[in-house]
Amino acid sequence: MSERSGDAEALGGGRSPGPVLAVEGLTMHYSTRAGVVRAVDGVSFSVGKGQALGLVGESGCGKSSLALTLLKLLPENAQILSGRILLDGMDIVPLPEERMREYRWSRIAMVFQAAMNSLNPVYRVGEQIIEALEVHVESAREESLRRVRELYDLVNLDPSLIMRYPHEYSGGMKQRAVIAMALACEPDVVIADEPTTALDVIVQDHILREMKNVRAELGMSMIYVSHDMAVIAEVSDMVGVMYAGRLVELGSTVDVFRDPIHPYTRALTSAFPSVTGEKHELTVLPGEPPNMIDPPSGCRFHPRCPYATDPCRSETPPIVRRGGHWAACWNPTGEGA
Amino acid sequence: MQTDGSRPLLRVDGLSKRFPVSPVWYRRSNSFVHAVDGVSFEVARGESFGLVGESGCGKTTTGKLLVRLMDPTCGRIVFDDGDEGPVDVSTLKGKPLKRFRRKAQMIFQDPYESMNPRRTVFDTIVEPLKVQRMGSHLDRLDRVLRMLGLVGLTPARTFLFRYPHELSGGQRQRVAIARAMVIEPSFVVADEPISMLDVSVRAGVMRLMEDLAARLEIGYLYITHDLAAARHTCSRIAVMYLGKIVEIGETETVLQSPKHPYTQALLSAVPVPDPTVTRPPVRIRGGVSPSLDPPARCRFYDRCPIADDFCRDNEHPPLQDKSSGQMASCYRV
Amino acid sequence: MDVQRAPRSVDHSLWRTRLGLAADRLRENWAAFVRARVGVIGLAVIIFYALLAAAHPVLMSTVWDESIYDPVVGYSFDETRQPAPPSLRHPLGTDPLGRDILSQLMFSARSEFMLGLLAAVVTVCIGTMVGAAAAYFGGIVDTILMRLADIMIMMPGISVLIVLSALIGVEHLELGLIIGVLSGFGGTGVVLKSQALSVVVKPYIQAARVAGGGPLHIILVHVVPNLLPLSFLYMMFTVTSAIFSEAVLSFLGLLDIRMSWGLMIHTTESAGYLTQVTEAWWLIFPASLSITLLCSSFYLVGRSLDEVVNPRLRRA
Ligand SMILES: Nc1ncnc2c1ncn2[C@@H]1O[C@H](COP(=O)(O)OP(=O)(O)OP(=O)(O)O)[C@@H](O)[C@H]1O
Ligand SMILES: Nc1ncnc2c1ncn2[C@@H]1O[C@H](COP(=O)(O)OP(=O)(O)O)[C@@H](O)[C@H]1O
Ligand code: SF4
Ligand code: SF4
Ligand SMILES: [Mg+2]
Ligand SMILES: [Mg+2]
């Protein structure tokens, strides 16, 4: 997998000078009683300043695990085996926990999956944001309060809500507050794990728009994790498709959607019905994501792949490049296949 | 699709459900949540009828009323599958209610909660047959095995005695579908059957439900907040807002040329899986306000981008035919 | 739909599979129980006392002479002074009335078990039904059952028993029933109701209703089995409290029973030996230690069961 690090940098970081975040050959394992779970396996990509990378894949493909690894917020049974995470050119993998704390939140922040439930119900929302702020920036209370008011403004929340408790917020409001909290220290990179999955379309639309505006306004980079291809299409400049802990396709959103190379990407796009345009037959992707303790040999997608051939079963697929993106596949689909 | 032109499978007429706000049995409440408020529609035999709307607008409550998991406050639900004469579901009791339960089933939203964790797949699927005392033990086993095959859990034997925690979300939802279908109902309420499932599994479950509907001639009430899924499965849809149906008609017509401002807003909020398209911004604020003792005027007034004084001073607009069978309740269309 | 007959063998293997599943579950739970450790200690103590109880009638009909070793009317003529300290004939000595203490201890163990289990079974049967019914029906049924529970909880158990024993004469059977009813309609019922409340709102209950299942079907098939783990736990706690109440009541001399550990202490006390721990230790320790040990071992088993039924407490 090591050959891939170069490609990612060349392609992903193409649009802007020097990437803010570059990941090279990152591998992370959980050790469990049943065996070693290879949740992140040789992942490489980079995100330029102001860019948004979307990560898609079925549940259990390691999207959240990758996000947690980037922040080094891992449970005890997890271990980063190899790879580098370069934040502005500096590798944070070897950093001890105390140093990491300075980076977390102030340089790289995260909106967690089901974040609405991550607010502590017994404290006022504003206080929780101030607390998160004060860990990193020393400031007077009025100062922090003013900052929180700015943040609420940014995510379109009424400032009168600052001193209210979480249960007085609706789902969408809580999600906005959590986003405000992630933006508190103006980090360079924000990772949002399924930020709108539990919300209604109208609320989702508002929040996605706000996150887009904030990104443009503050010039920060973002990584969106979602299983919804349509959301990814709307918010991100680049898409990475994950399968069984590996990145199987990476490239600019337009290219990946117009001309997917990997059969898995193709299956994901056509598994969705759409409200506009032609009514197409839905393709059903058979089977389930693989067991990550004992993943299939060769291409991990081969047990479910309609194009699988002999080499797929035994050998790691080669990188195929087309237009602005690459994929790892023996029998790429689409043009030139 | 309608086999018996004049008589629909289900005719809902002015259906309402109010929940008292302080539910203490000995004290009468004078404040109510109007969860469902004068809803009327028809479902033909073998038809998939969609009910869409934001969370909290009363979709699930409508579904539960139709299968009599709740008693309606007022309104009629006339069910007629051709076997016996039409029955009014809202007043059924005792034996007739139990007979009705052979014909109307429900699939629940959360596959993780709709199976009893202490019962095996077999116990779960066989339950309707058992409580309805249908068939001998062996017949029931046959039917369960056949049903497992139909919903794609093969080889069926290996699934019979699994517990829910040994199944994935998609597999559980298939078990839930098998349970609903095993007594061969003629009407099924499917409450967001795919929203908790993984992307890759969704298409499979949707297709399964279509297949079964075609094979067993089942009429669906398909509840969802996902317009794309509704478009894919339903021939007609109704859009609900705060307990009222605000638009109803053929799915393609409603989605291609929505008349009600709420339907338009919902549609414009659906993300488009095409990075080259930029959606215009949605024109309404997010979040449904609770329908607690709502004022008489148009329910959508507070969020409506085109509301005017007439809307403020008049009652909630009635459903009117806006173009060849497409009905909407709005004064300004 | 064409019905294709399944071969008969499926029907047979069906029950075998079910038994296998039940065994698997049992094995899994046992493993969790053993991992919790304290429960195993508790269980060992309980088995020890069960063996003692079982051995008593055997000893009485073989090696022990009834006139000497009867726990109530026996008298040890060999001893010159009563109470006599432990000897070969009387391993735990004799009481102030010349009766063999070991025999009393073993004889009482059986009735303690009967009392405890009776109280526990009554508590759990009533408690699960009360809890399930109150949660499932709600409304007026719930209100009536819960007001009843309030009364049961507020009623001071001991003083009720004092009054009752004065009126009707309370033996082990009555005592077990009273304790069972008090706690079944009272505290246990309330706890099980709150558990049942989280069960009755589950979609699978609604699915069962849509299938046509009546209240009895739903309560018995869906609600009660999901309460069983918790009620098992309360069963253990009831055993403890029953044994303990019996000891207190016997000590106060309020029960019409022939022999019990509480009564042994009562005898010691009325003969004035209770404070002379150093001189007549064999009068006090066997009975009081047995009460403590048996009560705490049922409690320990209960705590381990808690770990078994409550996966969140299970160690990874
Ligand atoms: N048992 C109940 N008691 C009181 N209010 C209720 C009850 N059930 C539903 N409601 C209220 O009725 C309204 C409609 O609820 P319903 O569950 O039907 O919405 P929904 O459209 O299905 O939403 P969702 O998408 O979240 O499932 C909501 O305001 C809800 O709070
Ligand atoms: N704390 C953990 N211990 C062991 N395995 C875990 C842990 N967290 C996640 N996993 C496993 O790692 C894989 C990836 O999970 P996750 O990153 O949550 O996927 P996604 O976000 O795509 O749903 C899954 O197989 C999951 O079971
Ligand atoms: S390498 Fe082979 S199995 Fe893997 S995605 Fe490509 S064609 Fe399919
Ligand atoms: S009636 Fe008026 S307020 Fe209601 S939807 Fe139409 S325009 Fe808006
Ligand atoms: Mg995740
Ligand atoms: Mg609902």
XYZ file of C-alpha atoms in Angstrom, chain B residues 236 248-250 253-254 257 259 320-327:
16
model
C -49.614 8.010 -5.046
C -52.071 14.511 -2.336
C -51.851 13.014 -5.804
C -49.943 10.807 -8.221
C -47.094 14.647 -10.644
C -46.635 15.802 -7.073
C -44.879 19.935 -10.157
C -48.320 22.867 -5.733
C -58.833 21.376 -3.453
C -58.237 19.866 -6.836
C -55.471 21.981 -8.346
C -54.899 20.017 -11.532
C -56.378 16.728 -12.686
C -56.551 14.843 -9.389
C -53.670 16.609 -7.642
C -55.101 18.159 -4.507
